PDB file of C-alpha atoms in Angstrom:
ATOM      1  CA  MET A   1      79.869 -71.750-138.319  1.00  0.00           C
ATOM      2  CA  GLU A   2      81.270 -71.302-141.827  1.00  0.00           C
ATOM      3  CA  LEU A   3      81.531 -67.570-141.193  1.00  0.00           C
ATOM      4  CA  ASP A   4      83.473 -68.179-138.024  1.00  0.00           C
ATOM      5  CA  LEU A   5      85.869 -70.543-139.763  1.00  0.00           C
ATOM      6  CA  GLU A   6      86.310 -68.048-142.601  1.00  0.00           C
ATOM      7  CA  GLN A   7      87.073 -65.239-140.149  1.00  0.00           C
ATOM      8  CA  ILE A   8      89.554 -67.405-138.278  1.00  0.00           C
ATOM      9  CA  THR A   9      91.236 -68.321-141.559  1.00  0.00           C
ATOM     10  CA  GLN A  10      91.528 -64.648-142.497  1.00  0.00           C
ATOM     11  CA  ASP A  11      93.021 -63.797-139.089  1.00  0.00           C
ATOM     12  CA  LEU A  12      95.540 -66.626-139.373  1.00  0.00           C
ATOM     13  CA  ASN A  13      96.519 -65.487-142.836  1.00  0.00           C
ATOM     14  CA  ALA A  14      96.988 -61.896-141.598  1.00  0.00           C
ATOM     15  CA  LEU A  15      99.069 -63.130-138.666  1.00  0.00           C
ATOM     16  CA  GLU A  16     101.161 -65.298-140.963  1.00  0.00           C
ATOM     17  CA  LYS A  17     101.727 -62.359-143.298  1.00  0.00           C
ATOM     18  CA  PHE A  18     102.686 -60.126-140.353  1.00  0.00           C
ATOM     19  CA  LEU A  19     105.134 -62.728-139.035  1.00  0.00           C
ATOM     20  CA  ASP A  20     106.629 -63.116-142.495  1.00  0.00           C
ATOM     21  CA  THR A  21     107.248 -59.361-142.783  1.00  0.00           C
ATOM     22  CA  LEU A  22     108.306 -58.907-139.123  1.00  0.00           C
ATOM     23  CA  PRO A  23     112.010 -59.678-139.642  1.00  0.00           C
ATOM     24  CA  GLU A  24     112.126 -57.244-142.545  1.00  0.00           C
ATOM     25  CA  LYS A  25     110.409 -54.504-140.518  1.00  0.00           C
ATOM     26  CA  ALA A  26     112.624 -55.166-137.496  1.00  0.00           C
ATOM     27  CA  MET A  27     115.675 -55.001-139.729  1.00  0.00           C
ATOM     28  CA  GLY A  28     114.464 -51.726-141.217  1.00  0.00           C
ATOM     29  CA  LEU A  29     113.784 -50.248-137.765  1.00  0.00           C
ATOM     30  CA  GLY A  30     117.173 -51.417-136.518  1.00  0.00           C
ATOM     31  CA  VAL A  31     118.880 -49.787-139.484  1.00  0.00           C
ATOM     32  CA  ARG A  32     117.018 -46.527-138.830  1.00  0.00           C
ATOM     33  CA  VAL A  33     117.960 -46.603-135.131  1.00  0.00           C
ATOM     34  CA  LEU A  34     121.580 -47.255-136.092  1.00  0.00           C
ATOM     35  CA  ILE A  35     121.511 -44.380-138.588  1.00  0.00           C
ATOM     36  CA  ALA A  36     119.895 -42.112-135.951  1.00  0.00           C
ATOM     37  CA  ALA A  37     122.598 -43.002-133.417  1.00  0.00           C
ATOM     38  CA  LEU A  38     125.288 -42.376-136.047  1.00  0.00           C
ATOM     39  CA  LEU A  39     123.667 -39.051-136.978  1.00  0.00           C
ATOM     40  CA  PHE A  40     123.560 -37.974-133.338  1.00  0.00           C
ATOM     41  CA  PHE A  41     127.181 -38.981-132.740  1.00  0.00           C
ATOM     42  CA  VAL A  42     128.522 -37.273-135.861  1.00  0.00           C
ATOM     43  CA  GLY A  43     126.202 -34.282-135.381  1.00  0.00           C
ATOM     44  CA  SER A  44     127.320 -33.776-131.774  1.00  0.00           C
ATOM     45  CA  LYS A  45     130.971 -33.828-132.814  1.00  0.00           C
ATOM     46  CA  LEU A  46     130.252 -31.407-135.651  1.00  0.00           C
ATOM     47  CA  ILE A  47     128.342 -29.045-133.331  1.00  0.00           C
ATOM     48  CA  LYS A  48     131.252 -29.020-130.875  1.00  0.00           C
ATOM     49  CA  PHE A  49     133.637 -28.273-133.743  1.00  0.00           C
ATOM     50  CA  ILE A  50     131.462 -25.413-135.039  1.00  0.00           C
ATOM     51  CA  ARG A  51     131.163 -23.938-131.536  1.00  0.00           C
ATOM     52  CA  LYS A  52     134.909 -24.185-131.053  1.00  0.00           C
ATOM     53  CA  ILE A  53     135.626 -22.455-134.379  1.00  0.00           C
ATOM     54  CA  THR A  54     133.042 -19.758-133.618  1.00  0.00           C
ATOM     55  CA  LYS A  55     134.559 -19.084-130.189  1.00  0.00           C
ATOM     56  CA  ARG A  56     138.038 -18.757-131.648  1.00  0.00           C
ATOM     57  CA  SER A  57     136.808 -16.422-134.390  1.00  0.00           C
ATOM     58  CA  LEU A  58     135.025 -14.203-131.871  1.00  0.00           C
ATOM     59  CA  GLN A  59     138.060 -14.169-129.584  1.00  0.00           C
ATOM     60  CA  ARG A  60     140.291 -13.162-132.479  1.00  0.00           C
ATOM     61  CA  ALA A  61     137.811 -10.396-133.271  1.00  0.00           C
ATOM     62  CA  SER A  62     138.219  -9.197-129.654  1.00  0.00           C
ATOM     63  CA  ALA A  63     134.557  -9.821-128.856  1.00  0.00           C
ATOM     64  CA  GLU A  64     133.535  -9.508-125.214  1.00  0.00           C
ATOM     65  CA  THR A  65     133.400 -12.642-123.106  1.00  0.00           C
ATOM     66  CA  GLY A  66     129.691 -12.148-122.415  1.00  0.00           C
ATOM     67  CA  VAL A  67     128.897 -11.916-126.139  1.00  0.00           C
ATOM     68  CA  ILE A  68     130.901 -15.075-126.820  1.00  0.00           C
ATOM     69  CA  GLN A  69     129.089 -16.985-124.056  1.00  0.00           C
ATOM     70  CA  PHE A  70     125.662 -15.802-125.202  1.00  0.00           C
ATOM     71  CA  LEU A  71     126.216 -16.593-128.907  1.00  0.00           C
ATOM     72  CA  ASP A  72     127.694 -19.965-128.012  1.00  0.00           C
ATOM     73  CA  GLY A  73     124.499 -20.833-126.124  1.00  0.00           C
ATOM     74  CA  LEU A  74     122.292 -19.764-129.040  1.00  0.00           C
ATOM     75  CA  ILE A  75     124.363 -21.721-131.571  1.00  0.00           C
ATOM     76  CA  LYS A  76     124.240 -24.813-129.373  1.00  0.00           C
ATOM     77  CA  VAL A  77     120.444 -24.695-129.019  1.00  0.00           C
ATOM     78  CA  GLY A  78     119.884 -23.939-132.715  1.00  0.00           C
ATOM     79  CA  LEU A  79     122.194 -26.648-134.072  1.00  0.00           C
ATOM     80  CA  TYR A  80     120.858 -29.317-131.735  1.00  0.00           C
ATOM     81  CA  GLY A  81     117.349 -28.349-132.873  1.00  0.00           C
ATOM     82  CA  ILE A  82     118.358 -28.934-136.513  1.00  0.00           C
ATOM     83  CA  LEU A  83     119.949 -32.252-135.539  1.00  0.00           C
ATOM     84  CA  VAL A  84     116.714 -33.398-133.874  1.00  0.00           C
ATOM     85  CA  LEU A  85     114.762 -32.540-137.042  1.00  0.00           C
ATOM     86  CA  MET A  86     117.207 -34.581-139.143  1.00  0.00           C
ATOM     87  CA  ILE A  87     116.863 -37.581-136.833  1.00  0.00           C
ATOM     88  CA  ALA A  88     113.054 -37.265-136.908  1.00  0.00           C
ATOM     89  CA  GLY A  89     113.182 -37.195-140.715  1.00  0.00           C
ATOM     90  CA  ASN A  90     115.166 -40.433-140.637  1.00  0.00           C
ATOM     91  CA  PHE A  91     112.199 -42.124-138.918  1.00  0.00           C
ATOM     92  CA  GLY A  92     109.813 -40.931-141.638  1.00  0.00           C
ATOM     93  CA  PHE A  93     108.529 -37.743-140.025  1.00  0.00           C
ATOM     94  CA  ASP A  94     108.038 -34.866-142.442  1.00  0.00           C
ATOM     95  CA  ALA A  95     110.299 -31.989-141.413  1.00  0.00           C
ATOM     96  CA  ALA A  96     107.637 -29.417-142.307  1.00  0.00           C
ATOM     97  CA  SER A  97     105.086 -31.236-140.159  1.00  0.00           C
ATOM     98  CA  VAL A  98     107.545 -31.430-137.272  1.00  0.00           C
ATOM     99  CA  VAL A  99     108.299 -27.703-137.551  1.00  0.00           C
ATOM    100  CA  ALA A 100     104.574 -26.912-137.657  1.00  0.00           C
ATOM    101  CA  LEU A 101     103.971 -29.118-134.636  1.00  0.00           C
ATOM    102  CA  ILE A 102     106.830 -27.468-132.750  1.00  0.00           C
ATOM    103  CA  GLY A 103     105.521 -24.049-133.739  1.00  0.00           C
ATOM    104  CA  SER A 104     101.993 -24.761-132.498  1.00  0.00           C
ATOM    105  CA  ALA A 105     103.330 -26.327-129.330  1.00  0.00           C
ATOM    106  CA  GLY A 106     105.705 -23.403-128.939  1.00  0.00           C
ATOM    107  CA  VAL A 107     102.804 -21.011-128.415  1.00  0.00           C
ATOM    108  CA  THR A 108     101.485 -23.089-125.541  1.00  0.00           C
ATOM    109  CA  ILE A 109     104.930 -23.642-124.104  1.00  0.00           C
ATOM    110  CA  GLY A 110     105.736 -19.948-124.523  1.00  0.00           C
ATOM    111  CA  LEU A 111     102.715 -18.981-122.426  1.00  0.00           C
ATOM    112  CA  ALA A 112     103.800 -21.432-119.748  1.00  0.00           C
ATOM    113  CA  LEU A 113     107.400 -20.250-119.865  1.00  0.00           C
ATOM    114  CA  GLN A 114     106.918 -16.492-120.006  1.00  0.00           C
ATOM    115  CA  GLY A 115     109.637 -16.065-117.383  1.00  0.00           C
ATOM    116  CA  SER A 116     112.178 -17.936-119.522  1.00  0.00           C
ATOM    117  CA  LEU A 117     111.305 -15.842-122.579  1.00  0.00           C
ATOM    118  CA  SER A 118     111.666 -12.728-120.435  1.00  0.00           C
ATOM    119  CA  ASN A 119     115.092 -13.962-119.341  1.00  0.00           C
ATOM    120  CA  LEU A 120     116.090 -14.557-122.969  1.00  0.00           C
ATOM    121  CA  ALA A 121     115.005 -11.036-123.923  1.00  0.00           C
ATOM    122  CA  GLY A 122     116.829  -9.701-120.855  1.00  0.00           C
ATOM    123  CA  GLY A 123     120.025 -11.431-121.948  1.00  0.00           C
ATOM    124  CA  VAL A 124     119.774  -9.840-125.396  1.00  0.00           C
ATOM    125  CA  LEU A 125     119.243  -6.402-123.807  1.00  0.00           C
ATOM    126  CA  ILE A 126     122.222  -6.871-121.501  1.00  0.00           C
ATOM    127  CA  LEU A 127     124.490  -7.689-124.440  1.00  0.00           C
ATOM    128  CA  MET A 128     123.143  -4.806-126.522  1.00  0.00           C
ATOM    129  CA  LEU A 129     123.129  -2.089-123.850  1.00  0.00           C
ATOM    130  CA  LYS A 130     126.156  -3.453-121.923  1.00  0.00           C
ATOM    131  CA  PRO A 131     125.317  -2.230-118.391  1.00  0.00           C
ATOM    132  CA  PHE A 132     127.978  -4.683-117.227  1.00  0.00           C
ATOM    133  CA  ARG A 133     130.490  -7.131-118.660  1.00  0.00           C
ATOM    134  CA  VAL A 134     132.108 -10.366-117.539  1.00  0.00           C
ATOM    135  CA  GLY A 135     134.565  -9.488-114.778  1.00  0.00           C
ATOM    136  CA  ASP A 136     132.612  -6.468-113.487  1.00  0.00           C
ATOM    137  CA  TYR A 137     131.518  -6.214-109.852  1.00  0.00           C
ATOM    138  CA  ILE A 138     127.801  -5.365-109.772  1.00  0.00           C
ATOM    139  CA  LEU A 139     125.048  -4.796-107.205  1.00  0.00           C
ATOM    140  CA  GLU A 140     121.478  -5.748-108.144  1.00  0.00           C
ATOM    141  CA  SER A 141     118.835  -3.580-106.458  1.00  0.00           C
ATOM    142  CA  GLY A 142     116.009  -6.136-106.439  1.00  0.00           C
ATOM    143  CA  HIS A 143     117.407  -8.419-103.735  1.00  0.00           C
ATOM    144  CA  GLY A 144     120.650  -6.595-102.943  1.00  0.00           C
ATOM    145  CA  THR A 145     122.750  -9.361-104.509  1.00  0.00           C
ATOM    146  CA  GLU A 146     126.290  -8.376-105.415  1.00  0.00           C
ATOM    147  CA  GLY A 147     129.336 -10.092-106.851  1.00  0.00           C
ATOM    148  CA  THR A 148     131.707 -10.446-109.789  1.00  0.00           C
ATOM    149  CA  VAL A 149     130.117 -11.404-113.129  1.00  0.00           C
ATOM    150  CA  LYS A 150     131.494 -14.770-114.271  1.00  0.00           C
ATOM    151  CA  GLU A 151     129.134 -15.700-117.091  1.00  0.00           C
ATOM    152  CA  ILE A 152     126.302 -14.100-119.084  1.00  0.00           C
ATOM    153  CA  GLY A 153     124.192 -16.978-120.392  1.00  0.00           C
ATOM    154  CA  ILE A 154     121.054 -17.167-122.519  1.00  0.00           C
ATOM    155  CA  PHE A 155     118.694 -17.141-119.540  1.00  0.00           C
ATOM    156  CA  TYR A 156     120.855 -16.516-116.463  1.00  0.00           C
ATOM    157  CA  THR A 157     123.888 -14.528-115.319  1.00  0.00           C
ATOM    158  CA  LYS A 158     126.312 -16.064-112.818  1.00  0.00           C
ATOM    159  CA  LEU A 159     127.963 -13.999-110.089  1.00  0.00           C
ATOM    160  CA  THR A 160     130.713 -14.945-107.638  1.00  0.00           C
ATOM    161  CA  THR A 161     130.337 -13.269-104.242  1.00  0.00           C
ATOM    162  CA  THR A 162     133.244 -12.081-102.095  1.00  0.00           C
ATOM    163  CA  ASP A 163     132.936 -15.205 -99.923  1.00  0.00           C
ATOM    164  CA  GLY A 164     133.247 -17.507-102.945  1.00  0.00           C
ATOM    165  CA  LYS A 165     129.581 -18.417-103.453  1.00  0.00           C
ATOM    166  CA  MET A 166     128.059 -18.759-106.916  1.00  0.00           C
ATOM    167  CA  VAL A 167     124.796 -16.812-107.399  1.00  0.00           C
ATOM    168  CA  VAL A 168     122.614 -17.363-110.479  1.00  0.00           C
ATOM    169  CA  LEU A 169     120.367 -14.421-111.391  1.00  0.00           C
ATOM    170  CA  PRO A 170     117.639 -14.412-114.084  1.00  0.00           C
ATOM    171  CA  ASN A 171     118.483 -12.042-116.936  1.00  0.00           C
ATOM    172  CA  GLY A 172     114.924 -10.697-116.889  1.00  0.00           C
ATOM    173  CA  ASN A 173     115.350  -9.408-113.333  1.00  0.00           C
ATOM    174  CA  LEU A 174     118.723  -7.859-114.142  1.00  0.00           C
ATOM    175  CA  ALA A 175     117.283  -6.094-117.184  1.00  0.00           C
ATOM    176  CA  ASN A 176     114.326  -4.699-115.208  1.00  0.00           C
ATOM    177  CA  ASN A 177     116.107  -3.689-111.982  1.00  0.00           C
ATOM    178  CA  ALA A 178     118.639  -0.981-111.240  1.00  0.00           C
ATOM    179  CA  ILE A 179     122.234  -2.241-111.537  1.00  0.00           C
ATOM    180  CA  THR A 180     125.181  -0.608-109.790  1.00  0.00           C
ATOM    181  CA  ASN A 181     128.417  -1.338-111.642  1.00  0.00           C
ATOM    182  CA  ALA A 182     131.263  -0.815-109.177  1.00  0.00           C
ATOM    183  CA  THR A 183     134.061  -1.518-111.675  1.00  0.00           C
ATOM    184  CA  ASP A 184     132.945   0.663-114.553  1.00  0.00           C
ATOM    185  CA  SER A 185     135.142   3.485-113.183  1.00  0.00           C
ATOM    186  CA  PRO A 186     138.902   3.003-112.610  1.00  0.00           C
ATOM    187  CA  ILE A 187     138.611   4.510-109.116  1.00  0.00           C
ATOM    188  CA  ARG A 188     136.166   3.879-106.276  1.00  0.00           C
ATOM    189  CA  ARG A 189     135.219   5.847-103.202  1.00  0.00           C
ATOM    190  CA  ILE A 190     135.561   4.259 -99.764  1.00  0.00           C
ATOM    191  CA  ASP A 191     132.896   5.242 -97.222  1.00  0.00           C
ATOM    192  CA  LEU A 192     133.507   4.340 -93.585  1.00  0.00           C
ATOM    193  CA  THR A 193     131.996   5.358 -90.266  1.00  0.00           C
ATOM    194  CA  VAL A 194     133.397   5.066 -86.760  1.00  0.00           C
ATOM    195  CA  GLY A 195     131.839   6.089 -83.463  1.00  0.00           C
ATOM    196  CA  ILE A 196     133.637   7.833 -80.600  1.00  0.00           C
ATOM    197  CA  SER A 197     132.306   8.635 -77.148  1.00  0.00           C
ATOM    198  CA  TYR A 198     130.916  12.088 -76.350  1.00  0.00           C
ATOM    199  CA  ASP A 199     133.663  12.498 -73.730  1.00  0.00           C
ATOM    200  CA  SER A 200     136.475  12.058 -76.277  1.00  0.00           C
ATOM    201  CA  ASP A 201     138.311  14.902 -77.993  1.00  0.00           C
ATOM    202  CA  LEU A 202     136.511  15.229 -81.328  1.00  0.00           C
ATOM    203  CA  LYS A 203     139.165  17.352 -83.044  1.00  0.00           C
ATOM    204  CA  LYS A 204     141.938  15.013 -81.951  1.00  0.00           C
ATOM    205  CA  ALA A 205     139.976  12.012 -83.218  1.00  0.00           C
ATOM    206  CA  LYS A 206     139.563  13.631 -86.638  1.00  0.00           C
ATOM    207  CA  GLU A 207     143.272  14.438 -86.773  1.00  0.00           C
ATOM    208  CA  VAL A 208     144.203  10.842 -85.892  1.00  0.00           C
ATOM    209  CA  ILE A 209     141.897   9.444 -88.578  1.00  0.00           C
ATOM    210  CA  GLN A 210     143.235  11.928 -91.150  1.00  0.00           C
ATOM    211  CA  GLU A 211     146.800  10.829 -90.354  1.00  0.00           C
ATOM    212  CA  VAL A 212     145.818   7.207 -90.976  1.00  0.00           C
ATOM    213  CA  ILE A 213     144.385   8.141 -94.377  1.00  0.00           C
ATOM    214  CA  ASP A 214     147.410  10.261 -95.315  1.00  0.00           C
ATOM    215  CA  SER A 215     149.845   7.482 -94.405  1.00  0.00           C
ATOM    216  CA  ASP A 216     148.135   4.747 -96.449  1.00  0.00           C
ATOM    217  CA  ILE A 217     150.037   4.158 -99.703  1.00  0.00           C
ATOM    218  CA  ASP A 218     146.999   2.892-101.644  1.00  0.00           C
ATOM    219  CA  VAL A 219     144.734   5.850-100.881  1.00  0.00           C
ATOM    220  CA  MET A 220     144.698   8.232-103.863  1.00  0.00           C
ATOM    221  CA  HIS A 221     146.036  11.439-102.308  1.00  0.00           C
ATOM    222  CA  ASP A 222     145.384  13.491-105.436  1.00  0.00           C
ATOM    223  CA  GLU A 223     141.662  12.887-104.861  1.00  0.00           C
ATOM    224  CA  PRO A 224     139.752  14.690-102.077  1.00  0.00           C
ATOM    225  CA  THR A 225     139.520  13.018 -98.652  1.00  0.00           C
ATOM    226  CA  PHE A 226     136.969  13.869 -95.989  1.00  0.00           C
ATOM    227  CA  VAL A 227     136.774  13.259 -92.228  1.00  0.00           C
ATOM    228  CA  PHE A 228     133.559  14.738 -90.816  1.00  0.00           C
ATOM    229  CA  VAL A 229     130.894  14.395 -88.153  1.00  0.00           C
ATOM    230  CA  ASP A 230     128.214  12.273 -89.772  1.00  0.00           C
ATOM    231  CA  THR A 231     125.692  11.717 -86.970  1.00  0.00           C
ATOM    232  CA  LEU A 232     125.151  12.576 -83.328  1.00  0.00           C
ATOM    233  CA  ALA A 233     123.877   9.187 -82.224  1.00  0.00           C
ATOM    234  CA  ASP A 234     122.423   8.178 -78.856  1.00  0.00           C
ATOM    235  CA  SER A 235     125.669   6.914 -77.355  1.00  0.00           C
ATOM    236  CA  ALA A 236     128.374   8.008 -79.815  1.00  0.00           C
ATOM    237  CA  VAL A 237     129.502  10.712 -82.197  1.00  0.00           C
ATOM    238  CA  ILE A 238     129.634   9.044 -85.623  1.00  0.00           C
ATOM    239  CA  ILE A 239     132.573  10.227 -87.720  1.00  0.00           C
ATOM    240  CA  GLY A 240     132.346   9.718 -91.480  1.00  0.00           C
ATOM    241  CA  ILE A 241     135.410   8.919 -93.601  1.00  0.00           C
ATOM    242  CA  ARG A 242     135.608   9.278 -97.378  1.00  0.00           C
ATOM    243  CA  CYS A 243     138.577   8.688 -99.659  1.00  0.00           C
ATOM    244  CA  PHE A 244     139.383   7.162-103.030  1.00  0.00           C
ATOM    245  CA  CYS A 245     141.490   4.245-104.225  1.00  0.00           C
ATOM    246  CA  GLU A 246     142.024   2.211-107.383  1.00  0.00           C
ATOM    247  CA  ASN A 247     139.053  -0.048-108.070  1.00  0.00           C
ATOM    248  CA  PRO A 248     140.871  -3.417-107.848  1.00  0.00           C
ATOM    249  CA  LYS A 249     142.298  -2.452-104.431  1.00  0.00           C
ATOM    250  CA  TYR A 250     138.966  -1.393-102.904  1.00  0.00           C
ATOM    251  CA  TRP A 251     138.412  -4.244-100.442  1.00  0.00           C
ATOM    252  CA  SER A 252     142.005  -4.514 -99.235  1.00  0.00           C
ATOM    253  CA  VAL A 253     142.209  -0.740 -98.626  1.00  0.00           C
ATOM    254  CA  ARG A 254     138.820  -0.673 -96.911  1.00  0.00           C
ATOM    255  CA  TRP A 255     139.670  -3.498 -94.520  1.00  0.00           C
ATOM    256  CA  ARG A 256     143.118  -2.085 -93.767  1.00  0.00           C
ATOM    257  CA  LEU A 257     141.784   1.411 -93.024  1.00  0.00           C
ATOM    258  CA  LEU A 258     139.206   0.024 -90.602  1.00  0.00           C
ATOM    259  CA  GLU A 259     141.906  -1.847 -88.707  1.00  0.00           C
ATOM    260  CA  MET A 260     144.401   1.041 -88.677  1.00  0.00           C
ATOM    261  CA  VAL A 261     141.758   3.566 -87.550  1.00  0.00           C
ATOM    262  CA  LYS A 262     140.813   1.312 -84.629  1.00  0.00           C
ATOM    263  CA  LEU A 263     144.448   0.870 -83.580  1.00  0.00           C
ATOM    264  CA  ALA A 264     145.218   4.580 -83.951  1.00  0.00           C
ATOM    265  CA  LEU A 265     142.200   5.611 -81.855  1.00  0.00           C
ATOM    266  CA  ASP A 266     143.179   3.116 -79.147  1.00  0.00           C
ATOM    267  CA  GLU A 267     146.724   4.501 -79.102  1.00  0.00           C
ATOM    268  CA  ALA A 268     145.379   8.057 -78.798  1.00  0.00           C
ATOM    269  CA  GLU A 269     143.122   6.876 -75.914  1.00  0.00           C
ATOM    270  CA  ILE A 270     139.969   7.815 -77.779  1.00  0.00           C
ATOM    271  CA  LYS A 271     137.128   5.532 -76.765  1.00  0.00           C
ATOM    272  CA  ILE A 272     134.864   3.716 -79.203  1.00  0.00           C
ATOM    273  CA  PRO A 273     131.798   3.167 -76.983  1.00  0.00           C
ATOM    274  CA  PHE A 274     129.442   0.215 -76.835  1.00  0.00           C
ATOM    275  CA  PRO A 275     125.737   0.852 -77.392  1.00  0.00           C
ATOM    276  CA  GLN A 276     124.271   1.896 -74.049  1.00  0.00           C
ATOM    277  CA  VAL A 277     120.771   1.808 -72.611  1.00  0.00           C
ATOM    278  CA  GLN A 278     119.867   3.815 -69.503  1.00  0.00           C
ATOM    279  CA  LEU A 279     117.149   2.449 -67.262  1.00  0.00           C
ATOM    280  CA  HIS A 280     115.354   4.788 -64.872  1.00  0.00           C
ATOM    281  CA  ILE A 281     113.669   3.092 -61.903  1.00  0.00           C
TER     282      ILE A 281
END
């Protein structure tokens, strides 16, 4: 019984000591939380300022937009990582221990996020080799995605399609697949096909199409143009059309030529047939 009373007395004394030191510990924790919040607030403002200064310096140095976007992402991740270590140190964590813990965890995380690491490496390769830049119109062979490059990030590249959609592509896929850069050259070739019926005058049809090409002000007439029989299809003679225009005018010239060729063939009474199927009973 004496042992029980002695144990109870010791427990009460420990509880009393804990309660006596509780306000001091709570005050200390509150101060650390306040300092951590202040560190995060000041650190965030400082990081934004550093990023802003870095962007301006790179822009003054005439760095490419893709390089600026990529470096800005790296600086953001790196500086926020340092800020987290500082806040952890404020709570009594040893910075070296935190770095070691992050390093050991990084191996495991790296194995789980091999795709993200591949995307990071792909982004570095894109900026080094420069197969395309921000503002270029590209076609990716993997899934046939095409559009104008709007942003080259750390892990992903953003494209805007002709119908205004935003497409996000992993940098790893872009680095490993064939990329067609349609704006790397100042001029671009237009390839069109149109079908006429077998009963129509082939030579006349070619002359009409050639007149349409020759009369278009945006077609580059110092470059070769071609109007030729491309295919003898089941229900039509397919005529191929090739000409060149300035790269920025590609889509407007293409659409206009298609319309004008259709109208000119109608005026010349040259038929563009529908697909036909003959049934023998």
